[in-house]
CSV table of C-alpha atoms and ligand atoms in Angstrom, one decimal:
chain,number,residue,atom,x,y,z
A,1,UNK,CA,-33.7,19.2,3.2
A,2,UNK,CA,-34.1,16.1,1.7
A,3,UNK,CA,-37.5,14.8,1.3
A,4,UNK,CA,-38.6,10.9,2.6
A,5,UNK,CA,-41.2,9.2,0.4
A,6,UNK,CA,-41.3,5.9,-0.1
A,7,UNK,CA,-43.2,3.4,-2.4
A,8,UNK,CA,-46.5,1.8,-0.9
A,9,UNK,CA,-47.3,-1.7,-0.9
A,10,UNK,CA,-51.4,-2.5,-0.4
A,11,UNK,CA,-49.6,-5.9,2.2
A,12,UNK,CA,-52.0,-6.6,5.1
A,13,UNK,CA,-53.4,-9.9,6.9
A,14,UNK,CA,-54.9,-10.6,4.1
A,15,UNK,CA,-52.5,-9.9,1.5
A,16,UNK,CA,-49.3,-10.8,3.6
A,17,UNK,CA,-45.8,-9.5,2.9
A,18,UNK,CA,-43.7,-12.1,0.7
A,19,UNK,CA,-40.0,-11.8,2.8
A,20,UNK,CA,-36.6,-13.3,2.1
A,21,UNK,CA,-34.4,-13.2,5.4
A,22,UNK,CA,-31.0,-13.2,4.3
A,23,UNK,CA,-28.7,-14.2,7.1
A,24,UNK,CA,-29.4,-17.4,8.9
A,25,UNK,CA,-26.8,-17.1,11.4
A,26,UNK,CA,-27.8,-16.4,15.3
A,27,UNK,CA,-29.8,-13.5,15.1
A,28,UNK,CA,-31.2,-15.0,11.7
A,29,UNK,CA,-33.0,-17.3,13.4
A,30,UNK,CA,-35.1,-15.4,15.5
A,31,UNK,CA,-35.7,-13.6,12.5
A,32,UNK,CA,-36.8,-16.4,10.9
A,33,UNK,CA,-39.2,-17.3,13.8
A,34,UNK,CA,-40.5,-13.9,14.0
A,35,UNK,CA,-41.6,-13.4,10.3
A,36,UNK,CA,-42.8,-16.9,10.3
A,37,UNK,CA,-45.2,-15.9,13.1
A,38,UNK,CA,-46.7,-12.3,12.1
A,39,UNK,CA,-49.7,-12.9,10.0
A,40,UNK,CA,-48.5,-10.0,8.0
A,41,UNK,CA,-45.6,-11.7,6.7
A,42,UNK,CA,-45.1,-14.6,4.6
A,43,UNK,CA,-41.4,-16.0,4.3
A,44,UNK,CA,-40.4,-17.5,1.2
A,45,UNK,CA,-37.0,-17.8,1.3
A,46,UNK,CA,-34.1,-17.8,3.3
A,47,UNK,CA,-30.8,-16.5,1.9
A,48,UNK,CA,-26.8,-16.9,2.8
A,49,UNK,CA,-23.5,-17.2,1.4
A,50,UNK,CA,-23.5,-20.8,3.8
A,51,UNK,CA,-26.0,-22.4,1.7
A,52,UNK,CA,-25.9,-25.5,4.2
A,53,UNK,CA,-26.7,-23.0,7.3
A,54,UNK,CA,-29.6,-21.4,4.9
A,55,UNK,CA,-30.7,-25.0,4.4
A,56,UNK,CA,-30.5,-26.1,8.3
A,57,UNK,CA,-32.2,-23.1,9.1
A,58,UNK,CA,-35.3,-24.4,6.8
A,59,UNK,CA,-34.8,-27.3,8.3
A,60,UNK,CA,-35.3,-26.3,11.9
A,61,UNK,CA,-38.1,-24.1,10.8
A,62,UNK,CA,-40.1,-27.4,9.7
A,63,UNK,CA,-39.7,-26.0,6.1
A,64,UNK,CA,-37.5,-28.0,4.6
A,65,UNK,CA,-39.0,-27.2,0.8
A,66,UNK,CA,-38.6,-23.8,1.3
A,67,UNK,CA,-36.6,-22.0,-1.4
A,68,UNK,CA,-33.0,-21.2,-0.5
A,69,UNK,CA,-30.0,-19.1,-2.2
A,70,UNK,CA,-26.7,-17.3,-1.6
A,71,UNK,CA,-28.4,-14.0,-3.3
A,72,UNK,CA,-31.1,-11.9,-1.9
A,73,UNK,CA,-31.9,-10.6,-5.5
A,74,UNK,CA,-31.7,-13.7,-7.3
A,75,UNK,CA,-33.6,-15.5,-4.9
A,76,UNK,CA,-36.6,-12.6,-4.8
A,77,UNK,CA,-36.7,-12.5,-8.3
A,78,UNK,CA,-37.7,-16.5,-8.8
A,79,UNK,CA,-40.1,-16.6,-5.7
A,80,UNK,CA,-41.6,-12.9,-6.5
A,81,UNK,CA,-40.8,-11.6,-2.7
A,82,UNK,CA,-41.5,-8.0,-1.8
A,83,UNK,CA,-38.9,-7.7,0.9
A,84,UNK,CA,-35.7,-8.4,2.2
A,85,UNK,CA,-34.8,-8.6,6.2
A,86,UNK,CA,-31.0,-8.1,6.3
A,87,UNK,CA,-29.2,-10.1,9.4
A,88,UNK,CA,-26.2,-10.5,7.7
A,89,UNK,CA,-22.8,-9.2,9.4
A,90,UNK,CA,-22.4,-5.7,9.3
A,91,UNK,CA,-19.6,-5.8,7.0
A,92,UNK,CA,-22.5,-7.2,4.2
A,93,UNK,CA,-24.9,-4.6,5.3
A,94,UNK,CA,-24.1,-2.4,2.3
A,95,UNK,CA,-23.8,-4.3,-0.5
A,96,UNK,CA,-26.7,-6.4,0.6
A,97,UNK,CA,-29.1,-3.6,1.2
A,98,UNK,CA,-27.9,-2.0,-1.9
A,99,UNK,CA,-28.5,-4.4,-4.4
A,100,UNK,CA,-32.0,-5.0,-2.6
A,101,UNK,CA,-33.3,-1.4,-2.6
A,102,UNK,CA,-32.0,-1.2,-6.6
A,103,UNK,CA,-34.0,-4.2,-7.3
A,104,UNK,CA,-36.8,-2.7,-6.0
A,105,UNK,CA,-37.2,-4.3,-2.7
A,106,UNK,CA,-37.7,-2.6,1.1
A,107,UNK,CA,-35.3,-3.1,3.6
A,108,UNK,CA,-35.5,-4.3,7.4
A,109,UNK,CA,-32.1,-4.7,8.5
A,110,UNK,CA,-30.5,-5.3,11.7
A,111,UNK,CA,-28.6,-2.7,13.8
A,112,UNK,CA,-25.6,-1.0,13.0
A,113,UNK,CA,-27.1,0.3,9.2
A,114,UNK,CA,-23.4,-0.6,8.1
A,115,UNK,CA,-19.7,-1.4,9.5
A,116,UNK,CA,-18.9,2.3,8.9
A,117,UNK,CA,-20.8,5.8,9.4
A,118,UNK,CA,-20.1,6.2,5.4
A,119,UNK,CA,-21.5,3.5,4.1
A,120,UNK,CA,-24.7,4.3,6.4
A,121,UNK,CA,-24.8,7.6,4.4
A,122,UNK,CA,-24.4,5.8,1.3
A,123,UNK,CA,-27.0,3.7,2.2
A,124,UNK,CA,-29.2,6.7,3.0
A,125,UNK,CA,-28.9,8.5,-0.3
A,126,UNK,CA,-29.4,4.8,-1.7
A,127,UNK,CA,-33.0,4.6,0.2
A,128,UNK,CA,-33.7,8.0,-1.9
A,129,UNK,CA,-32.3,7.6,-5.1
A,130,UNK,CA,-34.4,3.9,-5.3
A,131,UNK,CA,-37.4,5.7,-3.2
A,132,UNK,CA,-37.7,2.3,-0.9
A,133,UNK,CA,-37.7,2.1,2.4
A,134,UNK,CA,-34.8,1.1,4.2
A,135,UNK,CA,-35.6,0.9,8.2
A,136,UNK,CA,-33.4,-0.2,10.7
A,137,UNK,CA,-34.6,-2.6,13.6
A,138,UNK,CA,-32.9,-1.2,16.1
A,139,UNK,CA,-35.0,-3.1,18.7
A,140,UNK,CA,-34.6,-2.3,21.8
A,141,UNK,CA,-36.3,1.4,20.5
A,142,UNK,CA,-39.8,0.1,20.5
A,143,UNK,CA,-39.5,-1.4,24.8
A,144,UNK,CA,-42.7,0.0,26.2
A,145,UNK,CA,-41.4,0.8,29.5
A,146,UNK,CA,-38.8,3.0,27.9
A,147,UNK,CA,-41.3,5.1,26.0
A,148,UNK,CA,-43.1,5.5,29.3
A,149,UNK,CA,-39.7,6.5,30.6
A,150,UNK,CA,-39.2,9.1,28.3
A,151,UNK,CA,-42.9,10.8,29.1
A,152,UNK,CA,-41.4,10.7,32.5
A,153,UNK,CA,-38.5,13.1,31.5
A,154,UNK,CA,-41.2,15.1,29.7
A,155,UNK,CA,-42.8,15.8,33.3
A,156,UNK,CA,-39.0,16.7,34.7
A,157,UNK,CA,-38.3,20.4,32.6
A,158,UNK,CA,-34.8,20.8,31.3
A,159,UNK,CA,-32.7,17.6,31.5
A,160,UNK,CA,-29.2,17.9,33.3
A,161,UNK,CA,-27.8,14.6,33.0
A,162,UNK,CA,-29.2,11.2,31.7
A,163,UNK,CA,-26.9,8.1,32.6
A,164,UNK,CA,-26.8,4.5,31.8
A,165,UNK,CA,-25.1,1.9,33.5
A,166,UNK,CA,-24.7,-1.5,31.7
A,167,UNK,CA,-22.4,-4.5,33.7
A,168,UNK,CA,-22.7,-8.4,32.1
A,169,UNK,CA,-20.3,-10.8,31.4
A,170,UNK,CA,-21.5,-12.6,28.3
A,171,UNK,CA,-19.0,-15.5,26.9
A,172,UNK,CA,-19.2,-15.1,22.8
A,173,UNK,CA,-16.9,-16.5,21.4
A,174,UNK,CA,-16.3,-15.7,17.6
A,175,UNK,CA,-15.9,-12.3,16.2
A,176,UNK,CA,-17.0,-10.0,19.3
A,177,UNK,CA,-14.2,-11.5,21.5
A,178,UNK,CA,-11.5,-10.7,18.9
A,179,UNK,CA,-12.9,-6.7,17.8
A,180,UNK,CA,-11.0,-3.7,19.1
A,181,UNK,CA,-14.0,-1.8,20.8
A,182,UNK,CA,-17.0,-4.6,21.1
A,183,UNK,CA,-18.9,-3.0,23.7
A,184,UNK,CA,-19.2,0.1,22.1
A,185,UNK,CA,-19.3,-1.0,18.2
A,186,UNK,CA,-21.4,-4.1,18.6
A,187,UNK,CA,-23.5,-3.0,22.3
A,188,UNK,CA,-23.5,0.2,23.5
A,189,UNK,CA,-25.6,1.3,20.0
A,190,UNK,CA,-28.7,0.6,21.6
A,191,UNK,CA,-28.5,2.6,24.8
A,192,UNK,CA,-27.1,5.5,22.5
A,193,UNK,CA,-29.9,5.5,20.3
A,194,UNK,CA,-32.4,4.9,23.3
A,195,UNK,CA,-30.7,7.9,24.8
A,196,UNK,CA,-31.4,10.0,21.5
A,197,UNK,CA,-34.7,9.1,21.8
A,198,UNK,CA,-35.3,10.0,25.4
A,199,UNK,CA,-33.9,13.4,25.3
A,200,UNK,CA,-35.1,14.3,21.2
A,201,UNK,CA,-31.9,15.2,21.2
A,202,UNK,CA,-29.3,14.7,19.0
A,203,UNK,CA,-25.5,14.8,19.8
A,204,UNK,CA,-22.9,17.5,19.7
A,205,UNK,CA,-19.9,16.2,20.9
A,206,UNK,CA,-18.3,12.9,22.9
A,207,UNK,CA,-15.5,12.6,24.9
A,208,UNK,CA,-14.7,8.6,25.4
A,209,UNK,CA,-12.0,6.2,26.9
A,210,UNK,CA,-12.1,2.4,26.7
A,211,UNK,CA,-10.5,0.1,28.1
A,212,UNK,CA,-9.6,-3.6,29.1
A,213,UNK,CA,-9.9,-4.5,32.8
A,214,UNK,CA,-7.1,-7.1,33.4
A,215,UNK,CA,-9.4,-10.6,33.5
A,216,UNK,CA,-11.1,-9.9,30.0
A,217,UNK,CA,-11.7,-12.7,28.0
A,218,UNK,CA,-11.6,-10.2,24.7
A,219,UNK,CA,-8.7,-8.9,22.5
A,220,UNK,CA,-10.6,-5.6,22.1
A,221,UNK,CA,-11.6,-2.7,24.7
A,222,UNK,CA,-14.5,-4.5,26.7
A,223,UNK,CA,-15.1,-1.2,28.8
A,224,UNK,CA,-15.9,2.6,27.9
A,225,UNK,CA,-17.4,5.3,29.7
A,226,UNK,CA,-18.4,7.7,26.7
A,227,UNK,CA,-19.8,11.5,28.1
A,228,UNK,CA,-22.1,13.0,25.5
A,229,UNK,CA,-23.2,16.5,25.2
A,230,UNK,CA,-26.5,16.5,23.7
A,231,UNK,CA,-28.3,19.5,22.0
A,232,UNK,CA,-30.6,21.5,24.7
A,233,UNK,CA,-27.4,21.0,27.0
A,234,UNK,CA,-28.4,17.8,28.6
A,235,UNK,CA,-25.3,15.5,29.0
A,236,UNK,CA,-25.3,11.3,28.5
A,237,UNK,CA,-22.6,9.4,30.2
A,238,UNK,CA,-22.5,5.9,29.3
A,239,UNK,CA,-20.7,3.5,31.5
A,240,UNK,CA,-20.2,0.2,30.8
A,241,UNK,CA,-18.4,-3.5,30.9
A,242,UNK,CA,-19.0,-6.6,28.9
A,243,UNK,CA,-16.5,-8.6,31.1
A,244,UNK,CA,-18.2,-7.4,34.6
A,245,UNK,CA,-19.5,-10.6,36.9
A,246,UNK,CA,-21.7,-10.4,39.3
A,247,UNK,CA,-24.7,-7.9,39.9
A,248,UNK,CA,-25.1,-7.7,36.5
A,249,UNK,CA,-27.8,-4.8,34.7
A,250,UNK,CA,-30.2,-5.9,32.4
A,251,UNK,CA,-29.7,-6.0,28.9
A,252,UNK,CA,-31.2,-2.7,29.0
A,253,UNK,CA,-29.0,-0.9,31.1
A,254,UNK,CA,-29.8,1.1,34.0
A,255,UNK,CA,-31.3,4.3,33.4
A,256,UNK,CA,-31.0,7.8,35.6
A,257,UNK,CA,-32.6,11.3,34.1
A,258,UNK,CA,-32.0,14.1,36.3
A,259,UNK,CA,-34.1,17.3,35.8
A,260,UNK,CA,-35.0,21.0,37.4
A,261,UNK,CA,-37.7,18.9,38.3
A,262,UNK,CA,-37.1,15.5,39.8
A,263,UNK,CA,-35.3,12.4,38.4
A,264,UNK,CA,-36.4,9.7,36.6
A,265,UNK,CA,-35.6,5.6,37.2
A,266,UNK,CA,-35.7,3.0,34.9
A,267,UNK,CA,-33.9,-0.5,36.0
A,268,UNK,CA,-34.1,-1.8,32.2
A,269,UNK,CA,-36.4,-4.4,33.0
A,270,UNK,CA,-39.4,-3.2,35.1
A,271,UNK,CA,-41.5,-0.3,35.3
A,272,UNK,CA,-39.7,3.1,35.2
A,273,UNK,CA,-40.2,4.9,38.6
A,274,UNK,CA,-40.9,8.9,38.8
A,275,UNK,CA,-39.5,10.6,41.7
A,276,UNK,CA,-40.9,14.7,41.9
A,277,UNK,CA,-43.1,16.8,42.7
A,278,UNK,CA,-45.2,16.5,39.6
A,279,UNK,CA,-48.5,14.6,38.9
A,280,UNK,CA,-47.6,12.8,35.2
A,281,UNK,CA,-49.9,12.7,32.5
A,282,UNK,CA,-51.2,9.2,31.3
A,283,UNK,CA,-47.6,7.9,30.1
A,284,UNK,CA,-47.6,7.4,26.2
A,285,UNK,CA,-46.8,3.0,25.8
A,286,UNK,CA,-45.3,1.6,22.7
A,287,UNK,CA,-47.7,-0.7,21.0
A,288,UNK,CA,-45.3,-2.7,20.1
A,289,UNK,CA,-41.7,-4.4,21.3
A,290,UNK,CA,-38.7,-6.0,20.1
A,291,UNK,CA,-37.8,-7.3,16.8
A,292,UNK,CA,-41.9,-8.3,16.0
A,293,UNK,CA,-42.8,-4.4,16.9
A,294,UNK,CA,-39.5,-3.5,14.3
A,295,UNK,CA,-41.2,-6.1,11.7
A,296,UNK,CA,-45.1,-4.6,12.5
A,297,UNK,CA,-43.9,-0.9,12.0
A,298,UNK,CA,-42.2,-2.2,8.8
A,299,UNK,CA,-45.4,-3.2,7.3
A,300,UNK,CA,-47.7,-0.7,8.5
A,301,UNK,CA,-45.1,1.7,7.0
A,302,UNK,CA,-44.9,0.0,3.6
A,303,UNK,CA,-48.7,-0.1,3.5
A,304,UNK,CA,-49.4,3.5,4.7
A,305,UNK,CA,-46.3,5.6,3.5
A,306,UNK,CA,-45.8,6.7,6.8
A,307,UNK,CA,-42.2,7.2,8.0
A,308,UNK,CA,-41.4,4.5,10.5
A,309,UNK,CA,-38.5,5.5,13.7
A,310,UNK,CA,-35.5,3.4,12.2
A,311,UNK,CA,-35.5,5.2,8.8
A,312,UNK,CA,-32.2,4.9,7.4
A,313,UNK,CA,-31.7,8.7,7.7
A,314,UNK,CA,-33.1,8.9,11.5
A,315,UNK,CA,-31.0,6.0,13.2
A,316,UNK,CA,-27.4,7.5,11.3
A,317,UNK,CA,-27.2,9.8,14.6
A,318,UNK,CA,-26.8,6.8,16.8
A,319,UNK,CA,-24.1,5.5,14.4
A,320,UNK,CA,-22.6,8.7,14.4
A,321,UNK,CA,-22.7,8.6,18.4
A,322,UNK,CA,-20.5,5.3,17.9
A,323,UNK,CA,-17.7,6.6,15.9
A,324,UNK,CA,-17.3,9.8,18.1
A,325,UNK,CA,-17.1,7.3,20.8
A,326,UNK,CA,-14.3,5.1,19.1
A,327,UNK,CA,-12.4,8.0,17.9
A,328,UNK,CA,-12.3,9.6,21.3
A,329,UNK,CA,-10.9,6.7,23.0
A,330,UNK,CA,-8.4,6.4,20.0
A,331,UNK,CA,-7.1,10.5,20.4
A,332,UNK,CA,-7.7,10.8,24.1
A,333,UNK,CA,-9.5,14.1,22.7
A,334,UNK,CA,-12.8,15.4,22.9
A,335,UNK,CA,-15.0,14.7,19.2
A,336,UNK,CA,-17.1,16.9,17.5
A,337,UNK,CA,-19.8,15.0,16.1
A,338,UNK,CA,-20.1,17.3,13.3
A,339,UNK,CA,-16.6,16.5,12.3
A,340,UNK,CA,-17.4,12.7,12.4
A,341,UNK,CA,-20.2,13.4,10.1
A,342,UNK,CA,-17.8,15.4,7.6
A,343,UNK,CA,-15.5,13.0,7.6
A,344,UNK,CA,-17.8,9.9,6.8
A,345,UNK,CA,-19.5,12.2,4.6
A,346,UNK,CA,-16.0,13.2,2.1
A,347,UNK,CA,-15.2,9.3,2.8
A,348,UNK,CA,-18.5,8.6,1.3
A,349,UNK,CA,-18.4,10.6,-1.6
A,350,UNK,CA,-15.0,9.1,-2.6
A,351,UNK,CA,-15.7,5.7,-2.0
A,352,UNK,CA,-19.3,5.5,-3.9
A,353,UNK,CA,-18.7,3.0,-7.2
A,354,UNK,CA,-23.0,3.9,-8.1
A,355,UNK,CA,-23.0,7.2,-9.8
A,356,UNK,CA,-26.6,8.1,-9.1
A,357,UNK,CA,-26.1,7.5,-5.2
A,358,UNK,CA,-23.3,9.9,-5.5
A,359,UNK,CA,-25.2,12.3,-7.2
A,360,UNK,CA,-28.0,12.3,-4.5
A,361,UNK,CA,-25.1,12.4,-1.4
A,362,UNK,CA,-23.4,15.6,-3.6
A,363,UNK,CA,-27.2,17.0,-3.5
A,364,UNK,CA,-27.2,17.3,0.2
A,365,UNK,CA,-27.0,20.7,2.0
A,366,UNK,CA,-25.2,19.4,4.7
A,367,UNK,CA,-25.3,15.6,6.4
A,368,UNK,CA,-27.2,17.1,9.6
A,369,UNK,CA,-29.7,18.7,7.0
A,370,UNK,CA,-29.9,15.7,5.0
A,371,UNK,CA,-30.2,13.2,8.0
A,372,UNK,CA,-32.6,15.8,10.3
A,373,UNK,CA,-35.9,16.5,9.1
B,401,LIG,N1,-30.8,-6.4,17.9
B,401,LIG,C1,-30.1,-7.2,18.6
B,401,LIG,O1,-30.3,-7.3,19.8
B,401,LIG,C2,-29.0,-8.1,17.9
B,401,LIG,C3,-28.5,-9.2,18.6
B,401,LIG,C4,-27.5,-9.9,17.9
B,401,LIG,C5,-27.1,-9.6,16.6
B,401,LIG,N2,-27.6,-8.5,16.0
B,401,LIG,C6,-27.2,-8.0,14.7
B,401,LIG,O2,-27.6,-9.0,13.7
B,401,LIG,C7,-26.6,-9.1,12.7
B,401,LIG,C8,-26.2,-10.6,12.5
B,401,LIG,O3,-25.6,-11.0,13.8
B,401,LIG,P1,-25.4,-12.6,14.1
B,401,LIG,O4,-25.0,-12.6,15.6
B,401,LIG,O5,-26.7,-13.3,13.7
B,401,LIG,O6,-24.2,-13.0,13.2
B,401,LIG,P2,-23.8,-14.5,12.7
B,401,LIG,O7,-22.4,-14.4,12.3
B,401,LIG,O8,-24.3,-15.5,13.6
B,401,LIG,O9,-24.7,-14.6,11.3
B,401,LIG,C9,-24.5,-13.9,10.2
B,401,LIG,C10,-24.8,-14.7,8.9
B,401,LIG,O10,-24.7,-13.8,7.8
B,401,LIG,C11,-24.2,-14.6,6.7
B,401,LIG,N3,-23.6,-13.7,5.7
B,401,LIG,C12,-22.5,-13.0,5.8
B,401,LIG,N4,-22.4,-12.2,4.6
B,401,LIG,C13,-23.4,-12.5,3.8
B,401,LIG,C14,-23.9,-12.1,2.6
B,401,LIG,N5,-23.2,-11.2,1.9
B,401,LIG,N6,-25.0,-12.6,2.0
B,401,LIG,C15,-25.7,-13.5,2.7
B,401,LIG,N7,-25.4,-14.0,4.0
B,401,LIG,C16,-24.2,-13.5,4.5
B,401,LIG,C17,-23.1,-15.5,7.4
B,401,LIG,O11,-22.8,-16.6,6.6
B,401,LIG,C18,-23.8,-15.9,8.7
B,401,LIG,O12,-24.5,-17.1,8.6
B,401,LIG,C19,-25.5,-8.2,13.0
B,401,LIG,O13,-25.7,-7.0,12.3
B,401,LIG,C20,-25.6,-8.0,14.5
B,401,LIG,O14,-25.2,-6.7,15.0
B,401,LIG,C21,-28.6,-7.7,16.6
């Protein structure tokens, strides 16, 4: 079993945590806002290969002194940051968290941890051989209704079936509309990990097919309905459309747990309703939400030593539920997720260039070992 330590940092209000945010595209931004606003936080630079976007982004930000670069390491090492949120594209997550973790600096990075499942390992192993922490914001984790959803399936017994519905017909444009599955690579990550996190369960196997309904505005697969069988038995069926018009879900999705005892509702944007028999204990709430919750559990982390939800290791599952998905709908056959793991796992082995990460991925008993405390 591998263990998870990480370096402390004494940050706090008083001492806030010097950030570079490297990435100023569209999600960027709201990066930028959100560590600009945290009094834990002070950003000192904003990093991307566009140096006039990094520079427009100061700009907008009414900071137009404020230090920019094309290199997250560089940069840090002139202005004396601490940290480095990552919202580049997930094809830079790697080398870009990499090089950040070996120049001793802690990692918040955007959702996937990288393009491909090996990379995340690689990135995992990284996060132990440089004993930093590497957390992933995967956002919509830290929604309060959905942790009082999940003390609803607590009051439910065993868990048959747990469904998500999620309909909208968002216009893009750019890289989304030209992928081969961007519903399930770019999207349907969230409600896989939410679903992970409802059930404590991770996944087994997937059975998947996507598709294109005839009016799509995408090159790729813009549907899937992905069935998931969990460990404890419970299934997950995903079913969803990113070119679906009218009576569209929330962001969320739309939630449905049935148990031996009841079900569970959750519309993805209000309270989550409990229908059974059962009198709930006070439902546990998430003190925090969205990207500034991701960024407050970052710190509190870094100052305590405490291991956040989002640690590399812990989010690789929901990756892993990703690439079962896309390789189901690719084979027409039912995935074993611990075959997925193997695979990324023999892929990452081959494909590591830094000899000490490949020492610490050849350490590991097994990936479920390594990634499941
Ligand atoms: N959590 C959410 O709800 C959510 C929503 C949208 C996007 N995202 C994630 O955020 C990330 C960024 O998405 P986006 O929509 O902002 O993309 P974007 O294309 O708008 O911006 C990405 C930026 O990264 C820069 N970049 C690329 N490679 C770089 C490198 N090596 N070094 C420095 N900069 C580099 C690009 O020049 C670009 O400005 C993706 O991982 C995406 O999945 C998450």
């Amino acid at each position: 079993m591998t263990h998870r330590t990480h370096r402390i940092i004494g940050c706090g209000p008083e001492n806030p945590l010097r950030v570079v945010v490297v990435g100023a595209g569209s999600m960027g931004r709201q990066w930028l806002t959100t560590v600009t606003a945290s009094p834990e936080t002070e950003l000192v630079g904003i990093v991307d290969l566009d140096l006039a976007a990094a520079r427009r982004a100061a700009a907008d930000l009414g900071r137009p002194g404020l230090p920019v670069g094309s290199d997250a390491v560089a940069l840090a090492a002139g202005n004396g940051a601490q940290a480095v949120v990552n919202v580049t594209v997930p094809e830079a997550h790697h080398p870009v968290t990499t090089a950040a973790l070996f120049a001793g600096l802690p990692v918040l990075g955007e959702k996937p941890i990288a393009d491909t499942l090996a990379r995340a390992l690689s990135l995992a192993a990284a996060a132990e051989v440089s004993g930093e922490l590497f957390m992933v914001s995967q956002s919509r984790r830290w929604n309060p209704q959905l942790f009082a959803l999940r003390g609803m399936l607590r009051e439910l017994g065993a868990i048959g079936t747990l469904t998500t519905e999620f309909f909208k017909a968002p216009r893009f444009g750019g890289f989304r509309e030209e992928m081969a599955f961007p519903l399930l690579v770019d999207m349907a990550i969230h409600a896989f990990d939410a679903a992970r996190f409802l059930l404590g369960a991770d996944p087994v196997a997937a059975y998947c097919q996507a598709y294109n309904p005839s009016w799509s505005w995408y090159e790729g697969d813009a549907a899937a309905s992905a069935v998931f069988e969990m460990a404890g038995r419970a299934h997950y069926a995903y079913n969803g459309s990113w070119c679906s018009p009218g009576a569209e879900t929330s962001w969320n999705g739309t939630w449905r747990a049935s148990g031996e005892k009841g079900s569970a509702l959750w519309d993805g944007d209000n309270e989550p309703v409990l229908v059974a028999d059962v009198q709930p204990a006070e439902l546990p709430r998430s003190p925090y939400s969205d990207i500034a919750g991701a960024l407050q559990v970052f710190v509190e982390s870094l100052r305590t030593g405490g291991v956040p939800m989002g640690e590399v290791h812990e989010n690789a599952m929901s990756l892993a539920m990703v690439e079962a998905a896309v390789l189901s709908a690719r084979t027409g056959r039912r995935v074993l997720v611990d075959d997925v793991l193997d695979q990324a796992y023999a892929a990452a082995l081959r494909d590591e260039n830094r000899p000490d990460v490949r020492a610490a991925l050849a350490g590991w008993p097994s990936v479920r070992d390594a990634l499941v405390p």
